[in-house]
Amino acid sequence: MSLVGKIERINGSLVVSQFEGEPKMGDLIEVGNLKLMGEIVRLSNEIAYIQCYEATSGLKPGEPVLDTGMPLMAELGPGLMGAIVDGIERSETDLWELTGPFVSRGTNISPLNRDKKWIFEAKVNVGDRVSGGDIIGTIQETASFEHRIMIPPGQSGVIKSINSGEYSVTEIIGELETDSGIINLTLMQRWAVRRPRPIRERLPLNQPLMTGQRVVDTFFPVAKGGAAAIPGGFGTGKTVTLQQISKWADADIIILVGCGERGNEMADVVAHFPEISDPRSGRKLIERTIIVANVSNMPVSAREASIYMGITLGEYYRDMGYDVVVLADSTSRWAEALRDISGRLEEIPAEAGFPAYLADRIAEIYERAGRVQTLGTDERLGSLTLIGAVSPPGSDFSEPVTTNTLRFIGTFWALDSELAYRRHFPAINWLRSFTRYMGVASEWWSAQDREWEEMRAKALSLLEEASQIEETARIIGEKALPDEQRLVLLMAEMFREGFLVQNSFHEVDTYCEAEKQAKLLKIMIEFYNTVNPLIRKGIPIEKVRELKIVKTLMRLKENRGVEPINSARLEIQYETDELAKEYEVK
Ligand SMILES: Nc1ncnc2c1ncn2[C@@H]1O[C@H](COP(=O)(O)OP(=O)(O)OP(=O)(O)O)[C@@H](O)[C@H]1O
Ligand SMILES: [Mg+2]
């Protein structure tokens, strides 16, 4: 560690220091006698501007500033699964144990536990030639998760020694003979969080990420390895939706990044998450989840790092060959941290006070999503799906964080305060949301049902048509509309109640498997196709509305499995035949 200089002045989380030597942008700095952690965010005229991760009160001009010579790194290795770490990867539980709920500043603990021993099973032999990304052994880290120990990117050589056994993360498990000498192998590696981890090749997306949430999977799917944003005002359901995805998505690993402003918001997640059971394994979801969150008293600037930390962890598991989902709640807090630090640097503000490079930073984040062939010689595939909540002030989607995010994502779930107010949940507006992954999704869904694409399009067009008819109905009253239009309104109501609304607290309906989604969609369309001709032949809409099957269809989602959907089909036939007979139209 080399001396950089002395504190000149302090402005909130920004510390300005004169320096000697040659510090670099992004270098991790120890600030003041308290040894607070920070990062160089600007260098000019022999002055370093350091963004501090902890509250700077009590620091004084003249105190020393030390350069670690390295950027903010993530420690990667066994011991993270199930952990709750802050934006600089300190375990929140360890911090609490050490200092209590009000974490004292300058508590610099190692991210990975140095004492814990892991049972390592070697998968390569002495004499094997290996390079970056190759798996050299495994550890059963939790019952739900096999940790694959890889050669770090950039290294290659011949295995000189390797032994299965019990090791801590820093103990030597073997040696690698490289061109430039012998390197010790350990269970741990490091990676600079702001740099994407290297891959062999980016692959086209080829599968939707199934979440068991109908409005998502059927109408606005995200691809595995894709990116999605969920903007919404206060209380519209961002956190609940992300939690549902973390619980039900067909992914191996979940990384939950909480950039929340209010400490208690995250504290709530942290308190409840460990109790959530994992539908995949029947065990606890936390066994394959990492939470990156600041529940302690860290300033805004620390939150800026959390998202990069979360993505880097995600990339590490992707590189093992897993499907990873990284959920960030919410990226607006991250952007606000960026704005805060930019303001203190006295940079020229652009729109809404955000720095001009906001768009670039958002792009950099979402570009780290992808489906890839990983490094390593065994042709492993992995994916990282990135989903970010956005909290636009006053639910105004034209603000810069929302609009810039829109440019770089493939799926947009527009939360709607009006729907949330009416307790239509998930409050995802079906007219304002979109997906660019329809090609990928259609192919997958068509294997479930050949007519899927057509049915989805029909449902959406009925919903759209209904919203236009509603406009007219508001003026002239629904009763004055022609019955064909009133049927469209009825269908929209049935789609809303029977399909789009999905209560995440309902025992059965919290999750809807793909087969059930496809069958629900199909039976709604079949109902429409059956009654539409009857209406055209003059049977009054009231009569159709009174059919028992209408109520049944709206509640089918609450039944387990697809059997009740099959029997509802017979009911449709029976009831409409009866109705037709009554009016002698068949
Ligand atoms: N799918 C859902 N099913 C049932 N209730 C829901 C659903 N989504 C949201 N809610 C209800 O809406 C409330 C607010 O949701 P949530 O906390 O996710 O909003 P938020 O957008 O994260 O709010 P904030 O802006 O405060 O972070 C929940 O407590 C719950 O009652
Ligand atoms: Mg929330």
PDB file of C-alpha atoms in Angstrom, residues 214-435:
ATOM      1  CA  ARG A 214     -49.060 -15.235 -16.443  1.00  0.00           C
ATOM      2  CA  VAL A 215     -48.831 -11.615 -17.537  1.00  0.00           C
ATOM      3  CA  VAL A 216     -45.066 -12.044 -17.740  1.00  0.00           C
ATOM      4  CA  ASP A 217     -44.741 -15.456 -19.365  1.00  0.00           C
ATOM      5  CA  THR A 218     -47.680 -15.267 -21.737  1.00  0.00           C
ATOM      6  CA  PHE A 219     -47.765 -11.619 -22.662  1.00  0.00           C
ATOM      7  CA  PHE A 220     -44.397  -9.998 -21.936  1.00  0.00           C
ATOM      8  CA  PRO A 221     -41.774 -12.702 -21.531  1.00  0.00           C
ATOM      9  CA  VAL A 222     -38.095 -12.063 -20.930  1.00  0.00           C
ATOM     10  CA  ALA A 223     -35.519 -14.357 -22.497  1.00  0.00           C
ATOM     11  CA  LYS A 224     -32.995 -16.319 -20.464  1.00  0.00           C
ATOM     12  CA  GLY A 225     -29.957 -14.075 -20.698  1.00  0.00           C
ATOM     13  CA  GLY A 226     -32.103 -11.083 -21.573  1.00  0.00           C
ATOM     14  CA  ALA A 227     -32.765  -7.838 -19.749  1.00  0.00           C
ATOM     15  CA  ALA A 228     -35.995  -6.439 -18.388  1.00  0.00           C
ATOM     16  CA  ALA A 229     -37.101  -3.351 -16.517  1.00  0.00           C
ATOM     17  CA  ILE A 230     -40.062  -2.893 -14.235  1.00  0.00           C
ATOM     18  CA  PRO A 231     -40.785   0.766 -13.616  1.00  0.00           C
ATOM     19  CA  GLY A 232     -43.506   1.806 -11.239  1.00  0.00           C
ATOM     20  CA  GLY A 233     -44.483   4.449  -8.750  1.00  0.00           C
ATOM     21  CA  PHE A 234     -44.640   4.030  -5.013  1.00  0.00           C
ATOM     22  CA  GLY A 235     -46.390   0.829  -3.917  1.00  0.00           C
ATOM     23  CA  THR A 236     -47.229  -0.462  -7.389  1.00  0.00           C
ATOM     24  CA  GLY A 237     -45.626  -3.869  -6.865  1.00  0.00           C
ATOM     25  CA  LYS A 238     -41.985  -3.693  -7.928  1.00  0.00           C
ATOM     26  CA  THR A 239     -40.636  -5.543  -4.914  1.00  0.00           C
ATOM     27  CA  VAL A 240     -43.394  -8.166  -4.838  1.00  0.00           C
ATOM     28  CA  THR A 241     -42.904  -8.898  -8.552  1.00  0.00           C
ATOM     29  CA  LEU A 242     -39.144  -9.254  -8.179  1.00  0.00           C
ATOM     30  CA  GLN A 243     -39.667 -11.556  -5.221  1.00  0.00           C
ATOM     31  CA  GLN A 244     -42.095 -13.693  -7.180  1.00  0.00           C
ATOM     32  CA  ILE A 245     -39.541 -13.981  -9.960  1.00  0.00           C
ATOM     33  CA  SER A 246     -36.774 -14.866  -7.520  1.00  0.00           C
ATOM     34  CA  LYS A 247     -38.931 -17.593  -6.115  1.00  0.00           C
ATOM     35  CA  TRP A 248     -40.411 -19.098  -9.258  1.00  0.00           C
ATOM     36  CA  ALA A 249     -38.070 -18.379 -12.171  1.00  0.00           C
ATOM     37  CA  ASP A 250     -36.538 -21.461 -13.743  1.00  0.00           C
ATOM     38  CA  ALA A 251     -33.041 -20.326 -12.858  1.00  0.00           C
ATOM     39  CA  ASP A 252     -30.327 -21.942 -10.763  1.00  0.00           C
ATOM     40  CA  ILE A 253     -29.044 -18.950  -8.863  1.00  0.00           C
ATOM     41  CA  ILE A 254     -30.719 -15.750  -7.715  1.00  0.00           C
ATOM     42  CA  ILE A 255     -28.866 -12.554  -6.856  1.00  0.00           C
ATOM     43  CA  LEU A 256     -31.037  -9.926  -5.251  1.00  0.00           C
ATOM     44  CA  VAL A 257     -29.544  -6.432  -5.219  1.00  0.00           C
ATOM     45  CA  GLY A 258     -31.265  -3.997  -2.895  1.00  0.00           C
ATOM     46  CA  CYS A 259     -30.235  -0.428  -3.522  1.00  0.00           C
ATOM     47  CA  GLY A 260     -33.182   0.708  -1.391  1.00  0.00           C
ATOM     48  CA  GLU A 261     -33.118   4.128   0.116  1.00  0.00           C
ATOM     49  CA  ARG A 262     -34.965   3.180   3.243  1.00  0.00           C
ATOM     50  CA  GLY A 263     -33.008   0.804   5.400  1.00  0.00           C
ATOM     51  CA  ASN A 264     -36.149  -0.792   6.777  1.00  0.00           C
ATOM     52  CA  GLU A 265     -37.366  -1.736   3.310  1.00  0.00           C
ATOM     53  CA  MET A 266     -34.331  -3.950   2.860  1.00  0.00           C
ATOM     54  CA  ALA A 267     -34.430  -5.064   6.479  1.00  0.00           C
ATOM     55  CA  ASP A 268     -37.860  -6.457   5.733  1.00  0.00           C
ATOM     56  CA  VAL A 269     -36.627  -8.465   2.768  1.00  0.00           C
ATOM     57  CA  VAL A 270     -33.642  -9.652   4.736  1.00  0.00           C
ATOM     58  CA  ALA A 271     -35.841 -10.719   7.633  1.00  0.00           C
ATOM     59  CA  HIS A 272     -38.354 -12.627   5.514  1.00  0.00           C
ATOM     60  CA  PHE A 273     -36.313 -14.004   2.672  1.00  0.00           C
ATOM     61  CA  PRO A 274     -34.624 -16.784   4.629  1.00  0.00           C
ATOM     62  CA  GLU A 275     -38.052 -18.259   5.456  1.00  0.00           C
ATOM     63  CA  ILE A 276     -39.188 -18.562   1.833  1.00  0.00           C
ATOM     64  CA  SER A 277     -39.206 -22.158   0.738  1.00  0.00           C
ATOM     65  CA  ASP A 278     -37.758 -23.181  -2.580  1.00  0.00           C
ATOM     66  CA  PRO A 279     -40.309 -24.790  -4.871  1.00  0.00           C
ATOM     67  CA  ARG A 280     -37.454 -26.426  -6.797  1.00  0.00           C
ATOM     68  CA  SER A 281     -35.772 -28.260  -3.980  1.00  0.00           C
ATOM     69  CA  GLY A 282     -38.370 -28.193  -1.224  1.00  0.00           C
ATOM     70  CA  ARG A 283     -35.682 -26.604   0.937  1.00  0.00           C
ATOM     71  CA  LYS A 284     -34.999 -22.915   1.480  1.00  0.00           C
ATOM     72  CA  LEU A 285     -34.689 -20.477  -1.382  1.00  0.00           C
ATOM     73  CA  ILE A 286     -31.834 -18.722   0.379  1.00  0.00           C
ATOM     74  CA  GLU A 287     -29.641 -21.793  -0.261  1.00  0.00           C
ATOM     75  CA  ARG A 288     -29.260 -20.658  -3.849  1.00  0.00           C
ATOM     76  CA  THR A 289     -29.649 -16.930  -3.307  1.00  0.00           C
ATOM     77  CA  ILE A 290     -27.281 -14.109  -2.438  1.00  0.00           C
ATOM     78  CA  ILE A 291     -28.630 -10.798  -1.246  1.00  0.00           C
ATOM     79  CA  VAL A 292     -26.540  -7.696  -1.847  1.00  0.00           C
ATOM     80  CA  ALA A 293     -28.068  -5.012   0.307  1.00  0.00           C
ATOM     81  CA  ASN A 294     -27.163  -2.223   2.620  1.00  0.00           C
ATOM     82  CA  VAL A 295     -29.123  -2.711   5.768  1.00  0.00           C
ATOM     83  CA  SER A 296     -26.569  -0.806   7.775  1.00  0.00           C
ATOM     84  CA  ASN A 297     -25.806   2.865   7.933  1.00  0.00           C
ATOM     85  CA  MET A 298     -23.954   3.293   4.659  1.00  0.00           C
ATOM     86  CA  PRO A 299     -24.257   6.460   2.611  1.00  0.00           C
ATOM     87  CA  VAL A 300     -25.714   6.731  -0.866  1.00  0.00           C
ATOM     88  CA  SER A 301     -22.364   6.223  -2.540  1.00  0.00           C
ATOM     89  CA  ALA A 302     -22.015   2.690  -1.219  1.00  0.00           C
ATOM     90  CA  ARG A 303     -25.220   1.794  -2.993  1.00  0.00           C
ATOM     91  CA  GLU A 304     -23.684   2.823  -6.258  1.00  0.00           C
ATOM     92  CA  ALA A 305     -21.287  -0.120  -6.002  1.00  0.00           C
ATOM     93  CA  SER A 306     -23.933  -2.709  -5.024  1.00  0.00           C
ATOM     94  CA  ILE A 307     -25.239  -3.251  -8.509  1.00  0.00           C
ATOM     95  CA  TYR A 308     -21.783  -3.946  -9.926  1.00  0.00           C
ATOM     96  CA  MET A 309     -21.054  -6.266  -7.032  1.00  0.00           C
ATOM     97  CA  GLY A 310     -24.309  -8.140  -7.676  1.00  0.00           C
ATOM     98  CA  ILE A 311     -23.663  -8.511 -11.393  1.00  0.00           C
ATOM     99  CA  THR A 312     -20.080  -9.672 -10.846  1.00  0.00           C
ATOM    100  CA  LEU A 313     -21.270 -12.361  -8.452  1.00  0.00           C
ATOM    101  CA  GLY A 314     -23.868 -13.323 -11.047  1.00  0.00           C
ATOM    102  CA  GLU A 315     -21.251 -13.591 -13.788  1.00  0.00           C
ATOM    103  CA  TYR A 316     -19.133 -15.836 -11.600  1.00  0.00           C
ATOM    104  CA  TYR A 317     -21.956 -18.391 -11.264  1.00  0.00           C
ATOM    105  CA  ARG A 318     -22.857 -17.986 -14.933  1.00  0.00           C
ATOM    106  CA  ASP A 319     -19.245 -18.916 -15.695  1.00  0.00           C
ATOM    107  CA  MET A 320     -19.749 -22.168 -13.780  1.00  0.00           C
ATOM    108  CA  GLY A 321     -22.476 -22.998 -16.286  1.00  0.00           C
ATOM    109  CA  TYR A 322     -25.554 -21.900 -14.385  1.00  0.00           C
ATOM    110  CA  ASP A 323     -28.598 -19.857 -15.293  1.00  0.00           C
ATOM    111  CA  VAL A 324     -28.468 -16.813 -13.061  1.00  0.00           C
ATOM    112  CA  VAL A 325     -31.036 -14.102 -12.484  1.00  0.00           C
ATOM    113  CA  VAL A 326     -29.887 -10.778 -11.059  1.00  0.00           C
ATOM    114  CA  LEU A 327     -32.678  -8.577  -9.709  1.00  0.00           C
ATOM    115  CA  ALA A 328     -31.966  -4.940  -8.838  1.00  0.00           C
ATOM    116  CA  ASP A 329     -34.423  -3.025  -6.643  1.00  0.00           C
ATOM    117  CA  SER A 330     -34.260  -0.248  -7.598  1.00  0.00           C
ATOM    118  CA  THR A 331     -31.894   1.141 -10.205  1.00  0.00           C
ATOM    119  CA  SER A 332     -33.284   4.620  -9.558  1.00  0.00           C
ATOM    120  CA  ARG A 333     -31.519   4.628  -6.198  1.00  0.00           C
ATOM    121  CA  TRP A 334     -28.323   3.650  -7.947  1.00  0.00           C
ATOM    122  CA  ALA A 335     -28.801   6.481 -10.462  1.00  0.00           C
ATOM    123  CA  GLU A 336     -29.476   8.921  -7.639  1.00  0.00           C
ATOM    124  CA  ALA A 337     -26.189   7.924  -6.042  1.00  0.00           C
ATOM    125  CA  LEU A 338     -24.514   8.616  -9.366  1.00  0.00           C
ATOM    126  CA  ARG A 339     -26.175  12.021  -9.484  1.00  0.00           C
ATOM    127  CA  ASP A 340     -25.168  12.783  -5.931  1.00  0.00           C
ATOM    128  CA  ILE A 341     -21.506  12.092  -6.561  1.00  0.00           C
ATOM    129  CA  SER A 342     -21.556  13.880  -9.907  1.00  0.00           C
ATOM    130  CA  GLY A 343     -23.005  16.939  -8.181  1.00  0.00           C
ATOM    131  CA  ARG A 344     -20.268  16.908  -5.590  1.00  0.00           C
ATOM    132  CA  LEU A 345     -17.697  16.680  -8.371  1.00  0.00           C
ATOM    133  CA  GLU A 346     -19.341  19.800  -9.808  1.00  0.00           C
ATOM    134  CA  GLU A 347     -19.837  18.156 -13.174  1.00  0.00           C
ATOM    135  CA  ILE A 348     -22.172  19.856 -15.624  1.00  0.00           C
ATOM    136  CA  PRO A 349     -25.568  18.295 -15.041  1.00  0.00           C
ATOM    137  CA  ALA A 350     -27.763  17.085 -17.887  1.00  0.00           C
ATOM    138  CA  GLU A 351     -31.453  16.196 -17.676  1.00  0.00           C
ATOM    139  CA  ALA A 352     -32.981  16.272 -14.164  1.00  0.00           C
ATOM    140  CA  GLY A 353     -29.546  16.825 -12.660  1.00  0.00           C
ATOM    141  CA  PHE A 354     -28.208  13.435 -13.763  1.00  0.00           C
ATOM    142  CA  PRO A 355     -24.752  13.419 -15.319  1.00  0.00           C
ATOM    143  CA  ALA A 356     -24.493  13.246 -19.098  1.00  0.00           C
ATOM    144  CA  TYR A 357     -22.964   9.767 -18.854  1.00  0.00           C
ATOM    145  CA  LEU A 358     -26.069   8.293 -17.186  1.00  0.00           C
ATOM    146  CA  ALA A 359     -27.121   6.542 -20.409  1.00  0.00           C
ATOM    147  CA  ASP A 360     -23.659   5.010 -20.882  1.00  0.00           C
ATOM    148  CA  ARG A 361     -23.652   3.678 -17.352  1.00  0.00           C
ATOM    149  CA  ILE A 362     -27.118   2.167 -17.711  1.00  0.00           C
ATOM    150  CA  ALA A 363     -26.050   0.572 -21.011  1.00  0.00           C
ATOM    151  CA  GLU A 364     -22.911  -0.875 -19.388  1.00  0.00           C
ATOM    152  CA  ILE A 365     -25.029  -2.484 -16.706  1.00  0.00           C
ATOM    153  CA  TYR A 366     -27.614  -4.094 -18.980  1.00  0.00           C
ATOM    154  CA  GLU A 367     -24.974  -5.215 -21.478  1.00  0.00           C
ATOM    155  CA  ARG A 368     -23.698  -7.600 -18.850  1.00  0.00           C
ATOM    156  CA  ALA A 369     -26.806  -9.715 -19.307  1.00  0.00           C
ATOM    157  CA  GLY A 370     -26.460 -12.515 -21.840  1.00  0.00           C
ATOM    158  CA  ARG A 371     -26.414 -16.144 -22.752  1.00  0.00           C
ATOM    159  CA  VAL A 372     -22.866 -17.296 -23.264  1.00  0.00           C
ATOM    160  CA  GLN A 373     -20.476 -20.061 -23.906  1.00  0.00           C
ATOM    161  CA  THR A 374     -18.211 -19.711 -20.922  1.00  0.00           C
ATOM    162  CA  LEU A 375     -14.448 -19.833 -20.797  1.00  0.00           C
ATOM    163  CA  GLY A 376     -13.120 -23.338 -20.387  1.00  0.00           C
ATOM    164  CA  THR A 377     -12.692 -26.247 -22.747  1.00  0.00           C
ATOM    165  CA  ASP A 378     -15.878 -28.186 -21.934  1.00  0.00           C
ATOM    166  CA  GLU A 379     -18.306 -26.028 -23.979  1.00  0.00           C
ATOM    167  CA  ARG A 380     -20.295 -24.951 -20.939  1.00  0.00           C
ATOM    168  CA  LEU A 381     -23.288 -22.678 -21.378  1.00  0.00           C
ATOM    169  CA  GLY A 382     -24.480 -20.161 -18.844  1.00  0.00           C
ATOM    170  CA  SER A 383     -26.809 -17.210 -18.727  1.00  0.00           C
ATOM    171  CA  LEU A 384     -27.315 -14.054 -16.760  1.00  0.00           C
ATOM    172  CA  THR A 385     -30.740 -12.457 -16.887  1.00  0.00           C
ATOM    173  CA  LEU A 386     -30.885  -8.946 -15.514  1.00  0.00           C
ATOM    174  CA  ILE A 387     -34.086  -7.403 -14.203  1.00  0.00           C
ATOM    175  CA  GLY A 388     -34.127  -3.884 -12.821  1.00  0.00           C
ATOM    176  CA  ALA A 389     -36.898  -2.082 -10.993  1.00  0.00           C
ATOM    177  CA  VAL A 390     -37.122   1.632 -11.686  1.00  0.00           C
ATOM    178  CA  SER A 391     -38.883   4.080  -9.368  1.00  0.00           C
ATOM    179  CA  PRO A 392     -39.687   7.165 -11.441  1.00  0.00           C
ATOM    180  CA  PRO A 393     -40.584  10.123  -9.228  1.00  0.00           C
ATOM    181  CA  GLY A 394     -44.300  10.826  -9.472  1.00  0.00           C
ATOM    182  CA  SER A 395     -44.689   7.730 -11.718  1.00  0.00           C
ATOM    183  CA  ASP A 396     -43.502   9.861 -14.616  1.00  0.00           C
ATOM    184  CA  PHE A 397     -42.057   7.440 -17.165  1.00  0.00           C
ATOM    185  CA  SER A 398     -40.571  10.259 -19.214  1.00  0.00           C
ATOM    186  CA  GLU A 399     -37.861  10.908 -16.615  1.00  0.00           C
ATOM    187  CA  PRO A 400     -34.263  10.088 -17.636  1.00  0.00           C
ATOM    188  CA  VAL A 401     -33.665   6.836 -15.731  1.00  0.00           C
ATOM    189  CA  THR A 402     -36.793   5.210 -17.171  1.00  0.00           C
ATOM    190  CA  THR A 403     -36.311   6.487 -20.722  1.00  0.00           C
ATOM    191  CA  ASN A 404     -32.634   5.565 -20.842  1.00  0.00           C
ATOM    192  CA  THR A 405     -33.313   2.133 -19.384  1.00  0.00           C
ATOM    193  CA  LEU A 406     -35.907   1.535 -22.087  1.00  0.00           C
ATOM    194  CA  ARG A 407     -33.212   1.799 -24.740  1.00  0.00           C
ATOM    195  CA  PHE A 408     -31.166  -1.084 -23.414  1.00  0.00           C
ATOM    196  CA  ILE A 409     -33.646  -3.689 -22.271  1.00  0.00           C
ATOM    197  CA  GLY A 410     -35.764  -6.195 -24.140  1.00  0.00           C
ATOM    198  CA  THR A 411     -38.794  -6.417 -21.872  1.00  0.00           C
ATOM    199  CA  PHE A 412     -40.621  -3.567 -20.249  1.00  0.00           C
ATOM    200  CA  TRP A 413     -43.230  -4.241 -17.575  1.00  0.00           C
ATOM    201  CA  ALA A 414     -44.991  -0.931 -17.055  1.00  0.00           C
ATOM    202  CA  LEU A 415     -46.541  -0.837 -13.602  1.00  0.00           C
ATOM    203  CA  ASP A 416     -49.639   1.269 -13.375  1.00  0.00           C
ATOM    204  CA  SER A 417     -50.694   3.182 -10.246  1.00  0.00           C
ATOM    205  CA  GLU A 418     -54.304   3.117 -11.369  1.00  0.00           C
ATOM    206  CA  LEU A 419     -54.335  -0.683 -11.584  1.00  0.00           C
ATOM    207  CA  ALA A 420     -52.557  -0.963  -8.234  1.00  0.00           C
ATOM    208  CA  TYR A 421     -55.117   1.375  -6.727  1.00  0.00           C
ATOM    209  CA  ARG A 422     -57.897  -0.894  -8.009  1.00  0.00           C
ATOM    210  CA  ARG A 423     -55.905  -3.827  -6.588  1.00  0.00           C
ATOM    211  CA  HIS A 424     -55.381  -5.347  -9.995  1.00  0.00           C
ATOM    212  CA  PHE A 425     -52.091  -7.173  -9.291  1.00  0.00           C
ATOM    213  CA  PRO A 426     -49.588  -7.613 -10.825  1.00  0.00           C
ATOM    214  CA  ALA A 427     -50.324  -4.019 -11.846  1.00  0.00           C
ATOM    215  CA  ILE A 428     -48.544  -4.500 -15.182  1.00  0.00           C
ATOM    216  CA  ASN A 429     -50.278  -2.430 -17.814  1.00  0.00           C
ATOM    217  CA  TRP A 430     -50.860  -4.698 -20.825  1.00  0.00           C
ATOM    218  CA  LEU A 431     -51.148  -1.797 -23.241  1.00  0.00           C
ATOM    219  CA  ARG A 432     -47.963   0.014 -22.243  1.00  0.00           C
ATOM    220  CA  SER A 433     -45.683  -2.972 -21.696  1.00  0.00           C
ATOM    221  CA  PHE A 434     -43.679  -4.665 -24.426  1.00  0.00           C
ATOM    222  CA  THR A 435     -41.232  -7.443 -25.174  1.00  0.00           C
TER     223      THR A 435
END
